Coordinates of C-alpha atoms and ligand atoms in Angstrom, one line a residue:
M911 CA 16.2 -18.8 70.5
A912 CA 17.8 -19.0 74.1
R913 CA 16.0 -18.3 77.0
P914 CA 16.7 -15.6 79.1
P915 CA 18.8 -16.6 82.7
P916 CA 16.7 -16.4 85.3
S917 CA 15.8 -13.3 87.3
L918 CA 15.9 -12.6 91.0
S919 CA 12.3 -12.2 91.6
E920 CA 12.0 -15.5 89.9
T921 CA 14.3 -17.4 92.9
A922 CA 12.4 -15.4 95.7
I923 CA 10.2 -17.4 98.2
G924 CA 7.3 -17.1 99.4
D925 CA 6.0 -14.6 96.8
S926 CA 5.0 -17.5 93.8
D927 CA 1.9 -15.0 92.3
I928 CA 4.9 -12.3 91.3
A929 CA 6.8 -15.1 89.9
H930 CA 3.9 -16.9 88.0
A931 CA 3.5 -13.3 86.3
Q932 CA 6.8 -12.7 85.7
E933 CA 7.2 -15.8 84.4
T934 CA 4.1 -15.1 82.1
A935 CA 5.6 -11.8 81.2
W936 CA 8.9 -13.5 79.9
I937 CA 7.0 -16.4 77.6
E938 CA 5.1 -13.5 76.3
V939 CA 8.2 -11.4 75.2
I940 CA 9.8 -14.2 73.8
R941 CA 6.7 -15.1 71.7
K942 CA 6.3 -11.7 70.5
M943 CA 10.5 -11.9 69.9
E944 CA 9.8 -15.1 67.7
E945 CA 7.6 -13.6 65.8
V946 CA 9.1 -10.6 64.7
Y947 CA 12.2 -12.8 63.9
S948 CA 10.2 -15.0 61.4
D949 CA 8.8 -11.8 60.0
L950 CA 12.0 -10.6 59.2
I951 CA 12.8 -14.0 57.7
Q952 CA 9.9 -13.6 55.5
Y953 CA 10.6 -9.9 54.9
E954 CA 14.1 -10.9 53.5
I955 CA 12.7 -13.5 51.3
E956 CA 10.4 -11.2 49.9
L957 CA 13.4 -8.6 49.2
E958 CA 15.3 -11.1 47.7
E959 CA 12.3 -12.2 45.5
K960 CA 11.8 -8.6 44.5
N961 CA 15.3 -8.1 44.0
T962 CA 15.7 -10.8 41.2
A963 CA 12.5 -9.7 39.6
L964 CA 14.1 -6.3 39.9
E965 CA 17.5 -7.6 37.9
E966 CA 15.6 -9.3 35.5
A967 CA 13.3 -6.4 34.7
Q968 CA 16.9 -4.3 34.0
R969 CA 18.7 -7.0 32.2
F970 CA 15.3 -7.0 30.3
I971 CA 15.3 -3.3 29.8
T972 CA 19.3 -3.1 28.6
S973 CA 19.0 -5.8 26.3
V974 CA 16.1 -4.1 24.8
L975 CA 18.3 -1.1 24.6
S976 CA 21.5 -2.3 23.3
S977 CA 19.5 -4.2 20.3
V978 CA 17.3 -1.5 19.0
S979 CA 19.9 0.2 16.1
D980 CA 18.5 3.8 16.9
I981 CA 20.4 5.7 18.9
L982 CA 19.1 6.6 22.7
V983 CA 20.9 9.2 25.3
V984 CA 18.6 9.7 28.4
C985 CA 19.8 12.9 30.1
D986 CA 18.9 14.2 33.2
S987 CA 17.6 18.1 33.8
K988 CA 20.9 19.3 33.9
G989 CA 21.9 18.2 30.5
R990 CA 24.1 15.4 32.3
I991 CA 24.2 12.0 30.5
Q992 CA 22.5 9.4 32.6
Q993 CA 22.6 6.7 29.9
V994 CA 23.0 5.6 26.7
N995 CA 22.9 2.5 24.5
L996 CA 25.0 0.4 22.6
A997 CA 24.2 1.9 19.1
F998 CA 25.6 5.3 20.9
L999 CA 28.7 4.0 21.9
H1000 CA 29.4 2.2 18.7
L1001 CA 28.4 5.7 17.0
T1002 CA 30.8 7.6 19.2
D1003 CA 33.3 4.7 20.1
M1004 CA 33.3 5.9 23.4
A1005 CA 32.8 4.1 26.7
E1006 CA 29.8 3.8 28.7
T1007 CA 31.8 5.0 32.2
D1008 CA 33.5 7.7 30.6
L1009 CA 29.9 9.1 29.4
I1010 CA 28.0 8.5 32.1
G1011 CA 27.5 12.1 34.1
M1012 CA 29.2 13.9 31.5
P1013 CA 27.6 16.9 30.2
L1014 CA 25.6 16.2 26.5
D1015 CA 27.3 19.7 25.6
R1016 CA 30.8 18.0 25.3
V1017 CA 29.9 15.0 23.1
L1018 CA 27.9 17.5 20.9
A1019 CA 29.8 18.6 17.5
D1020 CA 27.8 20.9 16.5
D1021 CA 26.3 24.2 17.6
V1022 CA 25.5 23.9 20.8
T1023 CA 23.0 26.5 21.7
H1024 CA 20.9 26.0 18.7
L1025 CA 20.3 22.6 20.6
G1026 CA 20.0 24.0 24.1
H1027 CA 17.1 26.0 22.6
W1028 CA 15.5 22.7 20.9
L1029 CA 15.6 21.5 23.9
E1030 CA 14.1 23.9 26.0
A1031 CA 11.5 24.2 23.4
G1032 CA 11.0 20.4 24.0
Q1033 CA 9.2 18.0 21.5
G1034 CA 9.6 18.9 18.1
D1035 CA 11.0 18.0 14.5
D1036 CA 13.9 16.0 13.8
R1037 CA 17.4 17.9 13.8
E1038 CA 20.0 16.5 12.3
I1039 CA 22.9 17.0 14.9
R1040 CA 26.7 15.8 14.5
F1041 CA 28.2 13.9 17.9
V1042 CA 31.5 13.9 18.5
H1043 CA 33.9 10.8 17.5
S1044 CA 36.5 9.6 19.7
G1045 CA 38.9 8.9 16.6
Q1046 CA 37.5 10.8 13.8
G1047 CA 36.7 14.1 15.1
T1048 CA 33.1 13.9 14.5
T1049 CA 30.4 11.4 13.7
E1050 CA 28.0 11.1 10.6
P1051 CA 24.7 13.7 10.9
V1052 CA 22.1 11.9 12.8
A1053 CA 18.5 12.7 12.7
L1054 CA 17.5 13.4 16.5
T1055 CA 14.4 13.3 18.5
A1056 CA 14.0 14.6 21.8
A1057 CA 11.1 13.7 24.3
T1058 CA 10.7 15.4 27.8
L1059 CA 11.3 12.7 30.6
L1060 CA 9.2 12.3 33.2
D1061 CA 9.6 11.2 37.1
H1062 CA 7.1 8.7 38.8
R1063 CA 4.8 11.9 39.4
G1064 CA 4.8 12.7 35.8
L1065 CA 7.1 15.9 36.1
P1066 CA 10.1 16.6 33.4
A1067 CA 13.2 14.9 35.1
G1068 CA 15.3 15.5 31.9
T1069 CA 15.3 14.5 28.4
V1070 CA 15.5 11.5 26.0
L1071 CA 17.1 11.8 22.8
T1072 CA 16.4 9.2 20.0
G1073 CA 17.9 8.9 16.4
R1074 CA 19.7 7.4 13.5
P1075 CA 22.2 8.2 11.2
V1076 CA 20.8 10.3 8.4
G1077 CA 22.8 8.3 5.5
E1078 CA 20.9 5.2 6.9
L1079 CA 17.7 7.1 6.6
R1080 CA 18.8 8.1 3.1
R1081 CA 19.5 5.1 1.9
A1082 CA 16.3 3.8 3.3
Y1083 CA 14.6 6.0 1.5
E1084 CA 16.3 5.4 -1.5
A1085 CA 15.1 1.6 -1.3
L1086 CA 11.6 2.4 -0.4
K1087 CA 11.5 4.7 -3.7
Q1088 CA 12.8 1.7 -5.6
A1089 CA 10.4 -0.4 -4.2
Q1090 CA 7.5 1.9 -4.8
A1091 CA 8.5 2.5 -8.4
Q1092 CA 8.5 -1.3 -8.8
L1093 CA 4.9 -1.6 -7.9
V1094 CA 3.6 1.2 -10.2
Q1095 CA 5.5 -0.7 -12.9
Q1096 CA 3.7 -3.5 -11.7
E1097 CA 0.4 -2.0 -11.6
K1098 CA 1.2 -0.5 -15.2
M1099 CA 1.9 -4.1 -16.2
A1100 CA -1.4 -5.3 -14.7
S1101 CA -3.5 -2.7 -16.4
L1102 CA -1.6 -3.5 -19.8
G1103 CA -2.3 -7.0 -19.2
R1104 CA -6.1 -6.5 -18.9
L1105 CA -5.7 -4.0 -22.2
I1106 CA -4.2 -7.2 -24.1
A1107 CA -6.7 -9.3 -22.3
G1108 CA -9.3 -6.7 -24.2
V1109 CA -7.8 -6.5 -27.7
A1110 CA -7.1 -10.5 -27.6
H1111 CA -10.9 -11.0 -26.9
E1112 CA -11.8 -8.2 -29.5
L1113 CA -9.5 -9.5 -32.1
N1114 CA -10.9 -13.0 -32.2
N1115 CA -14.0 -12.7 -33.2
P1116 CA -13.3 -11.1 -36.5
I1117 CA -10.3 -13.4 -37.0
S1118 CA -12.5 -16.0 -36.1
F1119 CA -14.9 -15.1 -38.8
I1120 CA -12.1 -14.4 -41.4
V1121 CA -10.6 -18.1 -40.8
G1122 CA -14.6 -19.7 -41.0
N1123 CA -14.8 -17.5 -44.4
V1124 CA -11.5 -18.8 -45.8
H1125 CA -12.5 -22.4 -45.1
V1126 CA -15.6 -22.1 -46.8
L1127 CA -13.9 -20.5 -49.9
T1128 CA -10.9 -23.0 -50.3
K1129 CA -14.2 -25.6 -50.3
Y1130 CA -15.9 -23.4 -52.7
R1131 CA -12.3 -23.0 -55.1
E1132 CA -12.3 -27.1 -55.4
R1133 CA -15.6 -27.2 -56.4
L1134 CA -15.3 -24.4 -59.3
E1135 CA -12.0 -26.1 -60.3
A1136 CA -13.6 -29.1 -60.8
Y1137 CA -16.7 -27.7 -62.8
L1138 CA -14.2 -25.5 -64.8
G1139 CA -12.0 -28.0 -65.3
A1140 CA -14.7 -30.1 -67.0
I1141 CA -15.4 -27.5 -69.2
H1142 CA -11.8 -26.8 -70.6
Q1143 CA -12.2 -30.8 -71.2
G1144 CA -15.0 -29.8 -73.6
V1145 CA -17.7 -31.5 -71.8
T1146 CA -21.3 -31.9 -73.4
E1147 CA -24.3 -29.3 -72.2
P1148 CA -26.5 -32.0 -70.5
E1149 CA -22.8 -33.4 -68.7
R1150 CA -22.2 -29.7 -67.9
E1151 CA -25.3 -29.0 -66.6
L1152 CA -25.2 -31.9 -64.3
L1153 CA -22.2 -30.8 -62.7
R1154 CA -23.6 -27.6 -62.3
R1155 CA -26.2 -29.1 -60.1
T1156 CA -24.3 -31.6 -58.3
L1157 CA -21.5 -29.4 -57.6
R1158 CA -24.4 -26.7 -56.7
I1159 CA -22.3 -24.1 -58.5
D1160 CA -25.0 -21.5 -58.4
Q1161 CA -25.9 -21.4 -54.5
L1162 CA -22.0 -21.0 -54.6
M1163 CA -22.0 -18.4 -56.8
G1164 CA -24.4 -16.6 -54.5
D1165 CA -22.4 -17.2 -51.6
L1166 CA -19.4 -15.6 -52.9
P1167 CA -20.4 -12.0 -52.6
A1168 CA -21.2 -11.9 -48.8
L1169 CA -18.3 -14.6 -48.0
I1170 CA -15.9 -12.0 -49.4
A1171 CA -17.9 -8.8 -48.2
G1172 CA -17.7 -10.8 -44.7
T1173 CA -14.2 -11.4 -44.9
Q1174 CA -13.2 -7.9 -45.7
E1175 CA -15.2 -6.7 -43.1
G1176 CA -13.6 -8.6 -40.3
A1177 CA -10.0 -7.9 -42.0
Q1178 CA -11.4 -4.5 -41.6
R1179 CA -12.0 -4.8 -37.8
V1180 CA -8.8 -6.0 -37.0
A1181 CA -7.2 -2.9 -39.2
D1182 CA -9.7 -0.6 -36.9
I1183 CA -8.6 -2.1 -33.6
V1184 CA -4.4 -1.9 -34.7
K1185 CA -5.5 1.4 -35.5
S1186 CA -6.9 2.5 -32.4
L1187 CA -4.3 0.2 -30.3
K1188 CA -1.6 3.0 -32.1
R1189 CA -3.5 5.8 -31.3
L1190 CA -2.8 5.0 -27.7
S1191 CA 0.5 6.2 -27.5
F1192 CA 1.8 5.1 -24.3
S1193 CA 5.0 6.9 -24.2
Q1194 CA 5.3 9.3 -21.4
G1195 CA 7.2 12.2 -23.4
A1196 CA 4.0 12.5 -26.3
A1197 CA 2.9 16.4 -26.6
A1198 CA -0.7 17.0 -25.1
E1199 CA -2.8 17.0 -28.4
A1200 CA -6.6 17.7 -28.9
V1201 CA -8.1 14.5 -28.0
N1202 CA -11.4 13.0 -28.0
V1203 CA -12.8 12.2 -24.8
A1204 CA -15.8 10.7 -25.6
E1205 CA -14.2 8.6 -28.3
I1206 CA -11.5 7.1 -25.4
A1207 CA -14.3 6.8 -23.0
E1208 CA -16.3 4.5 -25.1
N1209 CA -13.1 2.6 -26.0
A1210 CA -11.9 2.2 -22.4
V1211 CA -15.3 0.8 -21.6
H1212 CA -15.4 -1.3 -24.3
W1213 CA -12.1 -2.9 -23.2
V1214 CA -13.2 -3.7 -19.9
I1215 CA -16.1 -4.5 -20.5
K1216 CA -14.2 -7.2 -23.2
G1217 CA -11.6 -7.7 -20.5
R1218 CA -14.0 -9.1 -17.7
N1219 CA -16.2 -11.1 -20.4
L1220 CA -19.4 -9.1 -19.4
P1221 CA -22.6 -9.3 -21.4
D1222 CA -23.6 -5.8 -21.9
L1223 CA -22.3 -2.3 -21.8
P1224 CA -22.7 0.4 -18.9
R1225 CA -25.1 3.1 -19.8
L1226 CA -23.4 5.8 -21.6
D1227 CA -24.2 9.2 -21.9
L1228 CA -21.5 10.7 -24.3
P1229 CA -21.6 13.6 -27.2
A1230 CA -20.2 12.3 -30.2
V1231 CA -17.2 14.7 -29.8
L1232 CA -15.9 16.0 -26.6
L1233 CA -12.1 17.6 -27.4
A1234 CA -9.5 18.0 -24.7
K1235 CA -6.0 18.3 -24.3
G1236 CA -4.4 15.4 -23.5
Q1237 CA -2.4 12.0 -24.3
A1238 CA -5.0 9.3 -25.5
G1239 CA -3.1 6.7 -24.2
Q1240 CA -2.9 8.4 -20.7
L1241 CA -6.4 9.0 -20.3
H1242 CA -7.3 5.8 -21.5
Q1243 CA -5.3 4.5 -18.8
V1244 CA -7.3 6.8 -16.5
V1245 CA -10.9 5.6 -17.8
V1246 CA -10.2 2.2 -17.3
N1247 CA -8.8 2.6 -13.6
L1248 CA -12.4 4.4 -13.1
V1249 CA -14.6 1.9 -15.0
E1250 CA -12.6 -1.0 -13.3
N1251 CA -12.9 0.3 -9.7
A1252 CA -16.7 1.1 -10.7
L1253 CA -17.5 -2.3 -11.8
D1254 CA -15.5 -3.6 -8.8
A1255 CA -18.0 -1.6 -6.5
V1256 CA -21.1 -2.9 -8.5
D1257 CA -19.6 -6.8 -8.6
G1258 CA -19.4 -6.5 -12.0
R1259 CA -23.1 -5.7 -12.7
T1260 CA -22.2 -3.4 -16.1
Q1261 CA -26.4 -1.6 -15.4
G1262 CA -25.3 -0.2 -12.3
V1263 CA -22.5 1.7 -14.0
S1264 CA -22.9 5.0 -15.5
L1265 CA -20.7 7.1 -17.5
S1266 CA -21.5 10.9 -19.0
G1267 CA -19.4 13.6 -20.2
R1268 CA -20.1 17.2 -21.3
R1269 CA -18.5 20.1 -21.5
D1270 CA -18.6 23.0 -18.7
G1271 CA -17.4 26.3 -19.8
E1272 CA -13.4 26.0 -20.2
L1273 CA -13.6 21.8 -19.0
V1274 CA -14.7 18.8 -20.1
V1275 CA -15.9 16.7 -17.7
L1276 CA -16.6 13.4 -17.0
D1277 CA -18.2 11.3 -14.6
V1278 CA -17.9 7.9 -13.7
C1279 CA -20.5 6.3 -11.3
D1280 CA -22.1 3.4 -10.2
D1281 CA -24.7 2.6 -7.6
G1282 CA -22.7 0.6 -5.4
P1283 CA -21.9 1.0 -1.8
G1284 CA -20.1 4.6 -2.1
I1285 CA -16.6 5.7 -0.4
A1286 CA -16.9 5.9 3.2
P1287 CA -16.8 9.4 4.2
E1288 CA -13.5 9.2 6.4
N1289 CA -12.3 7.5 3.3
L1290 CA -12.9 10.1 0.7
G1291 CA -9.5 12.2 1.5
K1292 CA -7.8 8.8 1.0
V1293 CA -8.6 7.1 -1.8
F1294 CA -6.2 8.8 -4.0
E1295 CA -3.1 8.0 -1.3
P1296 CA -0.6 5.6 -3.0
F1297 CA -1.6 1.7 -1.6
F1298 CA -4.8 2.5 -0.1
T1299 CA -7.2 0.2 -0.7
T1300 CA -10.3 -1.8 0.7
K1301 CA -9.8 -4.7 -1.4
P1302 CA -8.7 -8.0 -0.2
V1303 CA -5.0 -8.8 -0.8
G1304 CA -4.4 -10.0 -4.4
Q1305 CA -7.5 -8.2 -5.5
G1306 CA -6.6 -4.3 -5.0
T1307 CA -3.2 -2.7 -4.9
G1308 CA -4.4 0.5 -3.8
L1309 CA -2.5 2.4 -6.5
G1310 CA -5.1 2.6 -9.5
L1311 CA -6.6 6.2 -8.1
W1312 CA -3.1 7.2 -7.1
I1313 CA -1.7 6.9 -10.8
S1314 CA -4.7 8.1 -12.5
Y1315 CA -4.5 11.4 -9.9
G1316 CA -1.0 12.1 -11.1
I1317 CA -1.6 11.4 -14.9
V1318 CA -4.7 13.7 -14.5
R1319 CA -2.8 16.3 -12.6
D1320 CA 0.1 16.5 -15.3
H1321 CA -2.8 17.3 -18.0
G1322 CA -3.7 20.2 -15.8
G1323 CA -7.0 18.8 -14.9
E1324 CA -9.1 17.1 -11.7
L1325 CA -10.0 14.1 -10.3
L1326 CA -12.5 14.2 -7.5
A1327 CA -14.4 11.5 -5.3
L1328 CA -17.7 12.3 -4.3
N1329 CA -20.8 10.1 -3.0
R1330 CA -24.1 10.5 -4.7
P1331 CA -27.0 11.5 -2.4
Q1332 CA -29.5 8.8 -4.1
G1333 CA -26.1 6.3 -2.8
G1334 CA -23.1 4.9 -4.7
A1335 CA -19.9 6.7 -5.8
C1336 CA -18.6 9.0 -8.8
L1337 CA -15.3 9.6 -9.6
R1338 CA -15.2 13.4 -11.8
L1339 CA -12.8 13.7 -14.2
S1340 CA -12.0 17.6 -15.6
L1341 CA -9.6 18.4 -18.2
P1342 CA -9.3 21.6 -20.3
V1343 CA -10.8 21.9 -23.1
A1344 CA -8.6 21.9 -26.5
Ligands
LIG625 N1 -16.8 3.7 -7.3 C1 -16.1 3.0 -6.1 N2 -17.0 2.5 -5.1 C2 -16.4 2.8 -3.7 N3 -15.2 2.7 -3.8 C3 -14.2 3.0 -4.6 C4 -14.6 3.2 -5.9 N4 -13.3 3.2 -6.7 C5 -12.4 3.7 -5.4 N5 -12.8 3.4 -4.4 C6 -12.3 3.3 -3.2 O1 -10.9 3.5 -3.4 C7 -10.0 2.6 -3.3 C8 -8.8 2.8 -4.0 O2 -9.0 2.4 -5.3 P1 -7.4 2.2 -6.4 O3 -6.3 3.3 -6.1 O4 -8.1 2.1 -7.7 O5 -6.8 0.8 -5.6 P2 -7.7 -0.6 -6.0 O6 -8.8 -0.8 -7.2 O7 -6.3 -1.5 -6.1 O8 -8.2 -1.0 -4.6 C9 -10.7 1.5 -3.5 O9 -9.7 0.3 -3.0 C10 -12.2 1.6 -2.9 O10 -12.1 1.8 -1.7
LIG626 MG1 -8.2 -0.3 -8.9

């Protein structure tokens, strides 16, 4: 910084005190000026830094806004467009410079007063609105949501409109519906798989019985053939008696009735299993008929137990006959789901699960209960929602109760989730009596 020119008083002779004081004052002034100057430079540096940060933030916001596929329009309190994003420019095929400052009404193709009222009412549901398109007249309908724009004091300063073309939403919805149908199908296949596992297990027993018996019968036939062959050749009586003992013909004859009866019983078991499977018609269209819920429940429990390879049955408290109106196959699926869940809740401990059925006026009621942890109160209303599950990934689809609920509702019945006072959960299935 340049030094100021010497003043007159500084050169005056004989008044050195005053001259000295003035010089000190000058030095002080210059020091202050230098201080101010360096402060200024500091401020400028800070300002530039802030400006850079601001530009960075602006670039960030702009790139975010232009990358979202939803349209975005910001209006001031008088309804003039302040900002639009890239998606909106694409939708309307208009230039940003033309749009900024334009009243929103001018880009709306639909009933304007309607939207005006809606905006006045503030935030709300989606509205389907068409915009003006620079080439084609109007855009496809957009599902639009409005939110109030607030200024830095938190006071309303305009409106933010966001939305998505309805066609796109519809396509997404269709894709979602398809995915959901696929999952439902998967869950059905999974429960069919469990059923088949149970059936296979159930068939295994009588079939291995039959195979074993037939093996023994084949051996016996060889011995009988040898014995009869000797007789037909006209052996002497002592020879025949020797043969009879060595071939153990008497024991063989004694075993035969049991072997044949056992084989017949095994074959009957197989036939019964096949018959019970046939009765479970899984077709959707089958008409409701009188079905024995007690039998269905017992059967379902049986399959689940066999399928999981559990040693004993849960506690069953069922009358012999409990007739309701319905489709056996579908109700079987419901009970299988309930028993599976109950067993899941008690880690497969069959004694922790119980089924009880009764008639209650015009209803047939079946309770599937367990002494597990029960259902958290906040989840009682959610367990019937599709995809609601508290089980680890891969173990639960969250579709079992949802599908069951739908089946029971189609039967004109009800499915309820309760917690027992003594602990554990109860799923209550009620159906109209036949
Ligand atoms: N007996 C039960 N005890 C405790 N919770 C249960 C019982 N039954 C169902 N739930 C709860 O309901 C949820 C949904 O059941 P569900 O629709 O069958 O799907 P998933 O068994 O695949 O989880 C389960 O994850 C569980 O949290
Ligand atoms: Mg389940």
